[in-house]
Coordinates of C-alpha atoms and ligand atoms in Angstrom, one line a residue:
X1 CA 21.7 -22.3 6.7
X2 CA 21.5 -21.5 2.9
X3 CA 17.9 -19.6 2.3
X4 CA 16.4 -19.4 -1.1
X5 CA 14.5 -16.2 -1.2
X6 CA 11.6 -16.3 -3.8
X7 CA 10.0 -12.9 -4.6
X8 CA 7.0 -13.8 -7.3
X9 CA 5.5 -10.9 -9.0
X10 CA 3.3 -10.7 -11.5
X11 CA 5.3 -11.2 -14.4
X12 CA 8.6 -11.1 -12.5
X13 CA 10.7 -13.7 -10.5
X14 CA 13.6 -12.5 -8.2
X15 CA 15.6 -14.8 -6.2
X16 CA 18.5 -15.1 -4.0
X17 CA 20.5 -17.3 -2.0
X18 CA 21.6 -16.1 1.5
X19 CA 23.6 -17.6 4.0
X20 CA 22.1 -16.9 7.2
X21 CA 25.1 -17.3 9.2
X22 CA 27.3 -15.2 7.5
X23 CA 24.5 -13.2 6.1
X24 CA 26.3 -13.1 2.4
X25 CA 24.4 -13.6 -0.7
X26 CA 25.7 -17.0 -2.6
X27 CA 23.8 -16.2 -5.7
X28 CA 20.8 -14.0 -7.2
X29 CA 18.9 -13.8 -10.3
X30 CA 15.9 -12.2 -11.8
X31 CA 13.3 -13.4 -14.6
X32 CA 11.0 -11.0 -16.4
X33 CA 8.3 -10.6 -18.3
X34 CA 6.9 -14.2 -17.1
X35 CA 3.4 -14.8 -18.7
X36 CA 2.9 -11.6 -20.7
X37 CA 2.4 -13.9 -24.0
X38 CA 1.5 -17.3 -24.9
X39 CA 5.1 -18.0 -25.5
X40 CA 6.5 -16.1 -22.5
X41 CA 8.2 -18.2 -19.6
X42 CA 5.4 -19.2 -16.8
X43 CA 6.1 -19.1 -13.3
X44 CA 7.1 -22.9 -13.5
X45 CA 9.7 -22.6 -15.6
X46 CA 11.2 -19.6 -14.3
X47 CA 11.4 -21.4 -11.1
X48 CA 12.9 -24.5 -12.5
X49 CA 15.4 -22.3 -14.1
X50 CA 16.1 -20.3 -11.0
X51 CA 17.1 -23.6 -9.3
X52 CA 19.0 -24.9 -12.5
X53 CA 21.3 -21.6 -12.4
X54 CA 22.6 -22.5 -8.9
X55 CA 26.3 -23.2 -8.5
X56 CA 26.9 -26.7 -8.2
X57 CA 27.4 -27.8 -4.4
X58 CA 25.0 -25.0 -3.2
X59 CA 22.4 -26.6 -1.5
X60 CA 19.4 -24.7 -0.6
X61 CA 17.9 -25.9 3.1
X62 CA 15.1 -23.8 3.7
X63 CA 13.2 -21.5 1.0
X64 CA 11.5 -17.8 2.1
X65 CA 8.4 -16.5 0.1
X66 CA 7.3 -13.1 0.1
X67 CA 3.8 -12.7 0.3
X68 CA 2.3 -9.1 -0.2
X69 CA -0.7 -9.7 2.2
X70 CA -1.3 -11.8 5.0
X71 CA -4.8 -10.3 5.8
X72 CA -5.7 -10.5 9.5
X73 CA -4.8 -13.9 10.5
X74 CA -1.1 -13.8 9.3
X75 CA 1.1 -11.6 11.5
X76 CA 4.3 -14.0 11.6
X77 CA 6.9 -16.0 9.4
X78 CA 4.6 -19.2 8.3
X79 CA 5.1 -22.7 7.4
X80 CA 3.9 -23.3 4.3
X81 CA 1.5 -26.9 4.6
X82 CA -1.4 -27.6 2.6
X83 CA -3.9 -26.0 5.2
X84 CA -1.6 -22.6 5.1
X85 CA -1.9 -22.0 1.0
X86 CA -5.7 -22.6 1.3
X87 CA -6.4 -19.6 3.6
X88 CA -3.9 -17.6 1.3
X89 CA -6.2 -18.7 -1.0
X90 CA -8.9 -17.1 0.8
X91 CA -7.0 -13.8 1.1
X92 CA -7.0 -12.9 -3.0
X93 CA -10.0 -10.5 -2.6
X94 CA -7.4 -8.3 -0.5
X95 CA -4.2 -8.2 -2.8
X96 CA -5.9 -8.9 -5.9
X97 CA -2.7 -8.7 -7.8
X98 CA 0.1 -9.8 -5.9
X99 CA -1.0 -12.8 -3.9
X100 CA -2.3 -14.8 -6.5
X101 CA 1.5 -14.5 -8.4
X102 CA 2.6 -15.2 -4.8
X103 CA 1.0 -18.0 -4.3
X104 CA 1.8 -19.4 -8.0
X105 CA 5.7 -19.1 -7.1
X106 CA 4.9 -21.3 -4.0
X107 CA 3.3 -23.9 -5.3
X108 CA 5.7 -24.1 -8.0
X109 CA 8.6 -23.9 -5.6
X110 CA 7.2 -26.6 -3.1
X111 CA 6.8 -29.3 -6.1
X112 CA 9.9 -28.7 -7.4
X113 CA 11.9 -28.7 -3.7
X114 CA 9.4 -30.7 -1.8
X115 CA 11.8 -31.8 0.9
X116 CA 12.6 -28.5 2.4
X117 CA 10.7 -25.9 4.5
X118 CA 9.0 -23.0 3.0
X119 CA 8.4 -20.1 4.7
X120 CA 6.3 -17.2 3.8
X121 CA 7.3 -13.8 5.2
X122 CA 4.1 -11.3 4.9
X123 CA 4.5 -7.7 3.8
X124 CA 1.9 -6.8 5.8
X125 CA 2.9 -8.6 9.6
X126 CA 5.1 -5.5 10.6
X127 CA 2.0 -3.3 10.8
X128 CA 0.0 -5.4 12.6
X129 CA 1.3 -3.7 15.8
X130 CA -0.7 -0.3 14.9
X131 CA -2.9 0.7 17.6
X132 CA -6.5 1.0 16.5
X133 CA -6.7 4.5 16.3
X134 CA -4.2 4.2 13.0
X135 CA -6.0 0.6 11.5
X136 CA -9.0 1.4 12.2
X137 CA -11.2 3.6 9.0
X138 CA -14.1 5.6 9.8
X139 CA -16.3 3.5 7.9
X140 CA -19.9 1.6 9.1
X141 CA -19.6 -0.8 10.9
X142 CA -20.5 -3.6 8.5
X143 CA -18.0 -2.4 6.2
X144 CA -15.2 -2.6 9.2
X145 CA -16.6 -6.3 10.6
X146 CA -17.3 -8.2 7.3
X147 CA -15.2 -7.1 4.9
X148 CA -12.1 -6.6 6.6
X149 CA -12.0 -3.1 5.2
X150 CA -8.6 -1.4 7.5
X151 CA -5.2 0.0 7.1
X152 CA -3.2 -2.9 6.6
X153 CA 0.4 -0.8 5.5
X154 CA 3.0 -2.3 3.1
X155 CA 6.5 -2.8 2.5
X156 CA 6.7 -4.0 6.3
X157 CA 9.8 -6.2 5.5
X158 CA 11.8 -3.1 4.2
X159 CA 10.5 -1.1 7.4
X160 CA 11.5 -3.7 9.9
X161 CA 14.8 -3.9 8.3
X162 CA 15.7 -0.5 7.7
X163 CA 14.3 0.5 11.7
X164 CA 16.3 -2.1 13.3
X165 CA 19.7 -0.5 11.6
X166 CA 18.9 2.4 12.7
X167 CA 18.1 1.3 16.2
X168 CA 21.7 -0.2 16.1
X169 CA 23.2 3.1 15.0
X170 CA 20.9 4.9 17.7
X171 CA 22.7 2.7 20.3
X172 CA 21.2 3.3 24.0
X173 CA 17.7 1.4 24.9
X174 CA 15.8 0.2 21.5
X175 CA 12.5 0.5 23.3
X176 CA 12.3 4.2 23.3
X177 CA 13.2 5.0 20.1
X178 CA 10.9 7.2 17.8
X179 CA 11.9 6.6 14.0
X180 CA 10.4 6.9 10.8
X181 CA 11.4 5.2 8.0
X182 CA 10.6 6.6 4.2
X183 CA 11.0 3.6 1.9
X184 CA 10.9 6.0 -1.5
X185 CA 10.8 3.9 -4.2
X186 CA 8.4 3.4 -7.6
X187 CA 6.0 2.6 -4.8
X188 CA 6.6 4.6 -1.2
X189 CA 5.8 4.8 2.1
X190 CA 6.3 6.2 5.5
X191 CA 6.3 4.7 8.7
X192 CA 6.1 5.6 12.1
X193 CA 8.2 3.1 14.9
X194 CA 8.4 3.4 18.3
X195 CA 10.1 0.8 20.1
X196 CA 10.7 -1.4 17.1
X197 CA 7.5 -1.7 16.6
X198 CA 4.9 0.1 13.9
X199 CA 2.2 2.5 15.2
X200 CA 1.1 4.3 11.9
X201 CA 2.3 4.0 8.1
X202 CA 1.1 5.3 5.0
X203 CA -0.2 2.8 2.9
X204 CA -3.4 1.9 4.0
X205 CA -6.0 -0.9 2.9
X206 CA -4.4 -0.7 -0.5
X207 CA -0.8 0.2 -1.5
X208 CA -2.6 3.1 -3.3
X209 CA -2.5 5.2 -0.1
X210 CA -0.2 7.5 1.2
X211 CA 2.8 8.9 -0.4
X212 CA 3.3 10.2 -4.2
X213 CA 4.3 7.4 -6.2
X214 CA 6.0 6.3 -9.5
X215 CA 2.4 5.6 -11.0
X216 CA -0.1 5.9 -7.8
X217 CA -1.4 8.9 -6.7
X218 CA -0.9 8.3 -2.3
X219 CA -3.7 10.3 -0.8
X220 CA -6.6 11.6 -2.7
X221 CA -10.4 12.4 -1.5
X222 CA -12.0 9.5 -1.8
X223 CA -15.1 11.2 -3.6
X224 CA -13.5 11.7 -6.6
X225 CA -13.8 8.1 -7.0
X226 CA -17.8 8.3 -7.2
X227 CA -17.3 11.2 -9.1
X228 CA -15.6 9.2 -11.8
X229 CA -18.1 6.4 -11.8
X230 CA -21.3 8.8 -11.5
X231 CA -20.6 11.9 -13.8
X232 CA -16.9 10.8 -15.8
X233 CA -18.1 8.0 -17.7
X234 CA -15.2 5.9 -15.5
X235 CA -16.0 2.0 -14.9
X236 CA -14.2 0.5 -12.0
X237 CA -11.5 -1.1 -14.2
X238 CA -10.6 2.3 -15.7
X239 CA -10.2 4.0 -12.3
X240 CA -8.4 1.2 -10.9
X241 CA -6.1 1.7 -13.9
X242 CA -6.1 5.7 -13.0
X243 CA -4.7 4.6 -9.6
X244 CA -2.3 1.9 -9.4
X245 CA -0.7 2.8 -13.4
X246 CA -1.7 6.5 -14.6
X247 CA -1.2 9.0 -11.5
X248 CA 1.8 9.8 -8.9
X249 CA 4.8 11.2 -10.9
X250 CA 3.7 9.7 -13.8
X251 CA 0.3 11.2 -14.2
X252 CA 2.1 14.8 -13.3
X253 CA 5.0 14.4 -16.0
X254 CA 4.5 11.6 -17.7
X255 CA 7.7 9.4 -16.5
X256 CA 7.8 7.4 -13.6
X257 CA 11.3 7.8 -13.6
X258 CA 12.6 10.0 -10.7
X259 CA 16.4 10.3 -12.2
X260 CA 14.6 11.9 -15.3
X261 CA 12.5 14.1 -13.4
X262 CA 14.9 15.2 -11.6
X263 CA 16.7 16.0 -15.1
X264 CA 13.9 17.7 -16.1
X265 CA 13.7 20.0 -13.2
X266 CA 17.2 20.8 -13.2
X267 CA 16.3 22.3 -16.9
X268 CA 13.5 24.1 -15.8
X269 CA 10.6 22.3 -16.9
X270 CA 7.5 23.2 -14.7
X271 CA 5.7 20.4 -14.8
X272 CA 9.0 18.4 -13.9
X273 CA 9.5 21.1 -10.9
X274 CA 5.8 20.9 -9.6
X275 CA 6.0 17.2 -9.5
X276 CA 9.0 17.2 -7.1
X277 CA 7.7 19.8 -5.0
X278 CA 3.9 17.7 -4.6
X279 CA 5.8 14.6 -3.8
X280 CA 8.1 16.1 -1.0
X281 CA 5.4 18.2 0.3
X282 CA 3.2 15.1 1.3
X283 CA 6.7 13.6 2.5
X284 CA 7.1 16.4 5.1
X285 CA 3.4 16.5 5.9
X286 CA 3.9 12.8 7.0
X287 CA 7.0 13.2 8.7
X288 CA 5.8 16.1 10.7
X289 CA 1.9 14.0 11.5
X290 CA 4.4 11.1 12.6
X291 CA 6.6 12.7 14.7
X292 CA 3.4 14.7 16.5
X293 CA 2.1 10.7 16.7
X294 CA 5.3 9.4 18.1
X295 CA 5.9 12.7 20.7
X296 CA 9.1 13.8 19.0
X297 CA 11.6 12.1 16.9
X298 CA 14.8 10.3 16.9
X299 CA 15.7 9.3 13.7
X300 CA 14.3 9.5 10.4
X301 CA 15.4 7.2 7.3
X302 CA 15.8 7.1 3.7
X303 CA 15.8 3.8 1.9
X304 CA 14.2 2.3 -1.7
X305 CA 15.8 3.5 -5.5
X306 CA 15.0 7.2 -4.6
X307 CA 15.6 7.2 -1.2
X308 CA 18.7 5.5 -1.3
X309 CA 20.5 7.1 -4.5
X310 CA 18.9 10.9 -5.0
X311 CA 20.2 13.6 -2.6
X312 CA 17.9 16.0 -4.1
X313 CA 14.9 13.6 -3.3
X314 CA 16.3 14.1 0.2
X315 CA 16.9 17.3 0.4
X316 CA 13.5 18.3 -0.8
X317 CA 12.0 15.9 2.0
X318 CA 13.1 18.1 4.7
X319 CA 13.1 21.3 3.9
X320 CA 12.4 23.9 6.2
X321 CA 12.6 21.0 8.9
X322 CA 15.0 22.7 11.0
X323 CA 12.2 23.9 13.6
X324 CA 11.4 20.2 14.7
X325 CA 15.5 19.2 14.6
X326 CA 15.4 17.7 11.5
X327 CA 18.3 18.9 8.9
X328 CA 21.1 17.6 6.8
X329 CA 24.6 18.1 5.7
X330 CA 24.3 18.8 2.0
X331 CA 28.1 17.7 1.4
X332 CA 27.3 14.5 3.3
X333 CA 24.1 14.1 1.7
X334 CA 25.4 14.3 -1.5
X335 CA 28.1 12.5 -1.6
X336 CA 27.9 9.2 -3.8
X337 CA 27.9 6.6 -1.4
X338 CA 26.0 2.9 -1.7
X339 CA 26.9 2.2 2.3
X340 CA 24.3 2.9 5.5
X341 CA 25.3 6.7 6.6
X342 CA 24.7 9.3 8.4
X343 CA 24.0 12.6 6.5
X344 CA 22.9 14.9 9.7
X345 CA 25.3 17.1 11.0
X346 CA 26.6 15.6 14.2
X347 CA 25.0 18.0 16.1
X348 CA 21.8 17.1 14.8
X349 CA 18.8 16.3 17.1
X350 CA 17.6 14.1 15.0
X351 CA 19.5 11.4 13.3
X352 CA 19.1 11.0 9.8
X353 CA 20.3 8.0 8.2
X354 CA 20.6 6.2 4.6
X355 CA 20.5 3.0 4.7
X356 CA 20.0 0.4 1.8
X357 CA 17.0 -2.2 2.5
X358 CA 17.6 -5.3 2.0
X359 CA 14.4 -7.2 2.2
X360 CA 15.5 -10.7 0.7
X361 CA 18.5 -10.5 3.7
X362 CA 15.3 -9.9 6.4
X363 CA 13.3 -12.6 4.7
X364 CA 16.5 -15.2 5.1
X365 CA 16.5 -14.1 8.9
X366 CA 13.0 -14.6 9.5
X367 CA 12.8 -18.0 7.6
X368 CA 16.3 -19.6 9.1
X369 CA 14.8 -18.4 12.9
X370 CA 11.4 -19.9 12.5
X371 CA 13.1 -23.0 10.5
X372 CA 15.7 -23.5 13.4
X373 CA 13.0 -23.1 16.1
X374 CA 9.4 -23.6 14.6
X375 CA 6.4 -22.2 16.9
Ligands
LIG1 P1 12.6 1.1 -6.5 O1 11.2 0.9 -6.8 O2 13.0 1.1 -5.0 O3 13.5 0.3 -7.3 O4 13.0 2.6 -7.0 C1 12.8 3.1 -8.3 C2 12.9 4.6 -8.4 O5 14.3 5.0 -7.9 C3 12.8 5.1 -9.8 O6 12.0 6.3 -9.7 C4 14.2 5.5 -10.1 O7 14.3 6.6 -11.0 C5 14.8 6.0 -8.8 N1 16.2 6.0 -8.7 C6 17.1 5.0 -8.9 N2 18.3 5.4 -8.9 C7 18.3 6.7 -8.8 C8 19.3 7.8 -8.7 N3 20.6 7.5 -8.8 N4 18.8 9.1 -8.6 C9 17.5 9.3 -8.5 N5 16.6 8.4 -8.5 C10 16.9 7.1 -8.7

């Protein structure tokens, strides 16, 4: 089966063609900076042009969306119909800025290939295995019930993916293994798997939560939030801005960019220095809270642009893990390498494993299986 992969962003469209049987991408393209100005590309176009750029004699058979949020009521791979993309509708007041460019990409995509399936593969469905004890916020009651106010997590795709590899690389019986995964990216987060399936992660009811990020802060007291509105002179927009573009690594240097922080640090600038140490102490405060949640701890993996490509980034993630079994071979850790590896020594307790996400590849997989045998 030949899957289109749609990934609509905000101003972005990414797309590739994967064949499902051999698992090899045909094609892939990107489009940016859709709808930015009058005279910018809209999401229609883009899409129209993604499916103009195709080799001739590729024929798509089924397409894949990803959705960021799929609420409560979406927790598998779903056929797009008419009845689906009204309840997605319904879901904007939870992913106020990705679903609705989501949701533009489908209905764009389903005019212009009408005859084939669409799938849409929710960010969010991995989590919905966390017990309540991790989805569950200490909030009222009415706040819980009626607004759907919960831990949701992110970046379940990536999560799924990267946990399954390393279940395969773990070998023996997949339903005992304890792994967390660290997608590290311009947005991050950790997860906690046991038996394939997820039982805590980071991101919460937001992608705001959790981890240090390019430009979002992870975990900060809530209060400072009422602070802002009651004594800072803050309106909601301008602390929204504060938390999804200002903070994280950003609002500590000034870049988002973790190759030039990492620069920086090497050439002793402080601020560059303090960054990297606040982002890889809340790394190793979630890896040790995960692996107290999960009763010890068989693997732990690095994926996304930093987790993936900075050996520093990993090295600073784990230091001074030794005590709980967690350590890595700085040769093998640095070496440049673009494959899945292993960088702890091989007498290592704990596996620790790079491995490249591929979330279009798991996106293909998902849509060919429910395409080939719908529920
Ligand atoms: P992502 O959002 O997964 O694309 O990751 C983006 C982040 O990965 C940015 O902070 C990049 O600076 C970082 N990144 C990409 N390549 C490298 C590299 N070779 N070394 C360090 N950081 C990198």
């Amino acid at each position: 089966m030949s899957v289109l992969v749609l990934n609509a962003g905000s101003s972005s469209l990414k797309f590739q063609v994967i064949d499902t049987d051999t698992e090899a991408s045909l094609h892939s393209g990107v489009f940016e900076e859709l709808g930015v100005s009058p005279d910018s590309m809209s999401i229609d176009a883009a899409i129209t042009a993604a499916l103009e750029s195709l080799p001739a004699g590729l024929n798509v058979t089924a397409v894949g969306h990803r959705v960021v949020h799929g609420g409560e009521q979406f927790v598998d791979p779903t056929m797009l119909q008419e009845d689906v993309l009204t309840q997605l509708d319904g879901l904007f007041f939870l992913a106020p800025l990705h679903n609705p460019a989501n949701l533009a990409g489908i209905r764009a995509a389903m005019h212009a290939l009408p005859e084939i399936p669409h799938v849409a593969v929710f960010d969010t469905a991995f989590h919905h295995t966390l017990p309540p004890a991790a989805s569950t916020l200490a909030l009222p009651e009415e706040l819980r019930r009626q607004r759907g106010i919960r831990k949701y997590g992110f970046h379940g795709t990536s999560h799924r993916y990267v946990s399954g590899v390393a279940s395969d690389l773990l070998g023996g019986d997949p339903h005992t293994h304890r792994v967390i995964t660290l997608h590290l990216g311009n947005g991050s987060s950790a997860t906690a798997i046991r038996g394939g399936q997820s039982m805590d992660t980071s991101m919460s009811f937001t992608p705001t939560a959790g981890l240090v990020m390019g430009t979002r802060p992870g975990d900060v007291d809530p209060a400072v939030v009422t602070f802002l509105l009651e004594h800072g002179g803050y309106s909601a927009a301008e602390i929204h801005a504060v938390l999804n573009s200002d903070s994280g690594l950003k609002g500590l240097t000034g870049s988002s960019d973790f190759r030039e922080i990492t620069r920086r640090a090497r050439s002793g600038d402080e601020d560059a220095v303090l960054a990297m140490d606040i982002w890889s102490w809340r790394i190793r405060h979630y890896i040790g809270a995960y692996a107290a949640l999960l009763g010890g701890l068989d693997a732990l993996v690095f994926t996304g642009g930093i987790g993936e490509n900075s050996a520093e980034g990993r090295a600073l993630s784990v230091l001074g893990l030794e005590f709980m079994g967690v350590s890595i071979d700085s040769y093998l850790n640095s070496r440049p390498n673009s494959k899945t590896r292993t960088i702890s020594p091989s007498s290592s307790p704990v596996s620790v494993f790079v491995i490249p996400t591929q979330e279009e590849l798991e996106i293909a997989r998902q849509t060919a299986a429910l395409v080939s045998s719908p529920r």
